[in-house]
Amino acid sequence: MDQRSVSPHVLILPFPIQGNVNSMLKLAELLCLAGIQVTFLNCHYPHHCLLSYSNVQARFSRYPGFRFETISDGLPMEHPRTAEQFLDIVDGVKTTTAPLFMEMMISWCRSTSDTRPPLTCIIADELMTFATDVANEVGLPIVFFCAISACSFWAYCSFPQLIEAGEVPITGDDMDRLVSVPGMEGFLRRRDLPGSGRVNDAAYPGLQNIVKIFQQVQRAHALVINTFDDLEGPVLSQIRDHCPRTYAVGPLHAHLKSKLASETSTSQSSNSFRKEDKSCIPWLDRQPPKSVIYVSFGSLAIITKDELRELWHGLVNSGSRFLWVIRPDALVGKDEERQTPAELLEGTNDRGCVVGWAPQEEVMQHPAVGGFLTHSGWNSTLESIVAGVPMICWPYFADQQINSRFVSHVWKLGMDMKDTCDRVTVEKMVRDLMEEKRAEFMKAADTMATSVKKSVSEGGSSYCNLGSLIEEIRLLSA
Ligand code: UDX
């Protein structure tokens, strides 16, 4: 039989938060462009948000081989979904989505009435590790998708060695350099470890869970990472020693944009869960080139009112223009405590613009944007790198702690403000980024942005890795 006569069909299962659904949808679209059929199994909440606030439906209607399906994550639609409730989402997925997914897959795989070709493999977010049991049950290969950086993935994989060496949980000074993450000896400090690696309690249950998750992910048939070889080559080689079929195909938004530009006339690909306030674009149009620092802490991070005030004073005192996203659910506290103080909003004058949610990819590419004060979420970091915009990193949790160390120490694309938030530091860092040290940061940012373009263009590393992933999927369907 001709190996191409069976049409490949993959099932994509994202973890139900903005950053992860966003990047997996981009992967889905790239696979559709290669002629692979895709069933995208989305949890109800993100699906509802996408249909309400993004253009996914119109965009994906162009691909006859694409379909959305939905599944519950056990949480009511109105359940808040910031970092404070992150563990609720993890629990909901484990207790509700996992058994439903098992039932659903057994029934699909046995069904004789489904008109679609049989599934070739499951591509699941690495946080959906239960997909391994389901894949084994129905006899399908499992591919895990890493929505986080390769450096954070590798640090998580190294937790068993860190625990064995007594480097985790933290006992001494968190500035101490670690020796148990291969390839990061000498510059990674305890305080840079992702998530549960920063705890000082050996009994902390998150630690053992993380170990289990990453041991399971490493046993997958293949691994897809939203990064690129020029950015994370040394770490990727460490990962490939353990998972030879590791495909670095990112940055996915740049990769998709490049493919869409060459294959169709459309290049808009918003996967937003919230209504974008586009009024910031005409405001940006009125600002001088590279004069604005964009401030945004992603879709989950929350901040206290004190932190908000310190950030605001630091920004205003720096003299820089700023565009700041303050999500309606970003402030810690109950009801009225969650309101952004009116005097801050009034005090921004013409130099500042505040919105509840921005069209971030468009903002990052705007000529007026010259810096990014970010929480170092991986999507935001990649969007900044692609746009050639240097960063001030104020990591909040999880992978963000190590991303910020790589941004400042390895890639030299900005500064790390980890664990600090006072107006003097903010002012100094904004001045450094936008004025004093601008030339050195811009040089590194321009070089990396050029590498991105090469990586996603014909013959580039991500372009070729995506080709290999597609070939791998075709072989599996043969
Ligand atoms: C989460 C984790 O927190 C992060 O650490 C991990 O790397 C990915 O998943 P999140 O915190 O939301 O994501 O951050 P990030 O990865 O940066 O994703 C946020 C996404 O929302 C980005 O694609 C960004 O463009 C988008 N966004 C953010 C908007 O479109 N508008 C906004 O106003 C803010």
PDB file of C-alpha atoms and ligand atoms in Angstrom, residues 17-20 22 26 86 147-149 272 276 294 296-301 325 327 355-361 374-381 383 397-400 403, ligand 1:
ATOM      1  CA  ILE A  17      -5.513  28.316  29.557  1.00  0.00           C
ATOM      2  CA  GLN A  18      -4.908  31.197  27.120  1.00  0.00           C
ATOM      3  CA  GLY A  19      -1.176  30.742  26.457  1.00  0.00           C
ATOM      4  CA  ASN A  20      -1.399  26.995  25.869  1.00  0.00           C
ATOM      5  CA  ASN A  22      -3.102  29.854  21.695  1.00  0.00           C
ATOM      6  CA  LYS A  26      -1.124  27.708  15.845  1.00  0.00           C
ATOM      7  CA  PHE A  86      -4.606  27.469  38.699  1.00  0.00           C
ATOM      8  CA  ALA A 147       4.023  25.296  25.582  1.00  0.00           C
ATOM      9  CA  ILE A 148       6.918  26.363  27.815  1.00  0.00           C
ATOM     10  CA  SER A 149      10.558  27.053  26.949  1.00  0.00           C
ATOM     11  CA  SER A 272      -7.807  35.722  22.177  1.00  0.00           C
ATOM     12  CA  GLU A 276      -9.259  43.117  22.682  1.00  0.00           C
ATOM     13  CA  TYR A 294       4.469  47.958  26.866  1.00  0.00           C
ATOM     14  CA  SER A 296       1.575  43.263  30.491  1.00  0.00           C
ATOM     15  CA  PHE A 297       1.623  40.258  32.790  1.00  0.00           C
ATOM     16  CA  GLY A 298      -0.253  37.715  30.671  1.00  0.00           C
ATOM     17  CA  SER A 299      -3.595  36.084  31.301  1.00  0.00           C
ATOM     18  CA  LEU A 300      -3.135  34.595  34.795  1.00  0.00           C
ATOM     19  CA  ALA A 301      -0.780  36.659  36.985  1.00  0.00           C
ATOM     20  CA  VAL A 325      -2.653  46.115  30.358  1.00  0.00           C
ATOM     21  CA  ARG A 327      -6.913  43.006  33.372  1.00  0.00           C
ATOM     22  CA  VAL A 355      -6.429  48.956  28.662  1.00  0.00           C
ATOM     23  CA  GLY A 356      -8.043  45.812  30.088  1.00  0.00           C
ATOM     24  CA  TRP A 357      -6.750  43.519  27.326  1.00  0.00           C
ATOM     25  CA  ALA A 358      -4.659  44.416  24.282  1.00  0.00           C
ATOM     26  CA  PRO A 359      -4.192  42.877  20.837  1.00  0.00           C
ATOM     27  CA  GLN A 360      -0.718  41.892  22.059  1.00  0.00           C
ATOM     28  CA  GLU A 361       0.832  40.404  18.932  1.00  0.00           C
ATOM     29  CA  THR A 374       6.655  41.375  31.124  1.00  0.00           C
ATOM     30  CA  HIS A 375       5.931  38.503  33.501  1.00  0.00           C
ATOM     31  CA  SER A 376       8.043  36.294  31.185  1.00  0.00           C
ATOM     32  CA  GLY A 377       5.271  33.917  30.158  1.00  0.00           C
ATOM     33  CA  TRP A 378       6.642  31.918  27.266  1.00  0.00           C
ATOM     34  CA  ASN A 379       4.260  33.271  24.620  1.00  0.00           C
ATOM     35  CA  SER A 380       4.970  36.846  25.662  1.00  0.00           C
ATOM     36  CA  THR A 381       8.714  36.177  25.660  1.00  0.00           C
ATOM     37  CA  GLU A 383       6.367  37.555  20.898  1.00  0.00           C
ATOM     38  CA  PHE A 397       5.377  31.829  38.680  1.00  0.00           C
ATOM     39  CA  ALA A 398       6.179  28.482  37.032  1.00  0.00           C
ATOM     40  CA  ASP A 399       8.454  28.564  33.966  1.00  0.00           C
ATOM     41  CA  GLN A 400       8.622  32.371  34.114  1.00  0.00           C
ATOM     42  CA  ASN A 403      12.766  32.324  31.361  1.00  0.00           C
TER      43      ASN A 403
HETATM   44  C1  UDX B   1       0.755  30.666  30.830  1.00  0.00           C
HETATM   45  C2  UDX B   1       1.860  30.660  31.850  1.00  0.00           C
HETATM   46  O1  UDX B   1       1.602  31.562  32.875  1.00  0.00           O
HETATM   47  C3  UDX B   1       3.174  30.889  31.208  1.00  0.00           C
HETATM   48  O2  UDX B   1       4.171  30.927  32.179  1.00  0.00           O
HETATM   49  C4  UDX B   1       3.462  29.790  30.265  1.00  0.00           C
HETATM   50  O3  UDX B   1       4.711  30.030  29.690  1.00  0.00           O
HETATM   51  C5  UDX B   1       2.366  29.719  29.241  1.00  0.00           C
HETATM   52  O4  UDX B   1       1.087  29.682  29.844  1.00  0.00           O
HETATM   53  P1  UDX B   1       0.284  33.379  30.516  1.00  0.00           P
HETATM   54  O5  UDX B   1       0.683  33.663  31.897  1.00  0.00           O
HETATM   55  O6  UDX B   1      -1.025  33.830  30.099  1.00  0.00           O
HETATM   56  O7  UDX B   1       0.455  31.848  30.115  1.00  0.00           O
HETATM   57  O8  UDX B   1       1.428  34.093  29.638  1.00  0.00           O
HETATM   58  P2  UDX B   1       1.892  33.964  28.152  1.00  0.00           P
HETATM   59  O9  UDX B   1       2.522  32.658  27.867  1.00  0.00           O
HETATM   60  O10 UDX B   1       2.742  35.130  27.907  1.00  0.00           O
HETATM   61  O11 UDX B   1       0.569  34.031  27.286  1.00  0.00           O
HETATM   62  C6  UDX B   1      -0.276  35.133  27.264  1.00  0.00           C
HETATM   63  C7  UDX B   1      -0.870  35.281  25.890  1.00  0.00           C
HETATM   64  O12 UDX B   1      -1.934  36.207  25.984  1.00  0.00           O
HETATM   65  C8  UDX B   1       0.121  35.817  24.859  1.00  0.00           C
HETATM   66  O13 UDX B   1       0.014  35.114  23.648  1.00  0.00           O
HETATM   67  C9  UDX B   1      -0.304  37.260  24.668  1.00  0.00           C
HETATM   68  O14 UDX B   1      -0.135  37.744  23.354  1.00  0.00           O
HETATM   69  C10 UDX B   1      -1.775  37.222  25.013  1.00  0.00           C
HETATM   70  N1  UDX B   1      -2.208  38.513  25.551  1.00  0.00           N
HETATM   71  C11 UDX B   1      -1.781  38.935  26.781  1.00  0.00           C
HETATM   72  C12 UDX B   1      -3.042  39.307  24.782  1.00  0.00           C
HETATM   73  O15 UDX B   1      -3.398  38.940  23.663  1.00  0.00           O
HETATM   74  N2  UDX B   1      -3.432  40.495  25.285  1.00  0.00           N
HETATM   75  C13 UDX B   1      -3.063  40.948  26.496  1.00  0.00           C
HETATM   76  O16 UDX B   1      -3.479  42.054  26.872  1.00  0.00           O
HETATM   77  C14 UDX B   1      -2.201  40.134  27.280  1.00  0.00           C
END
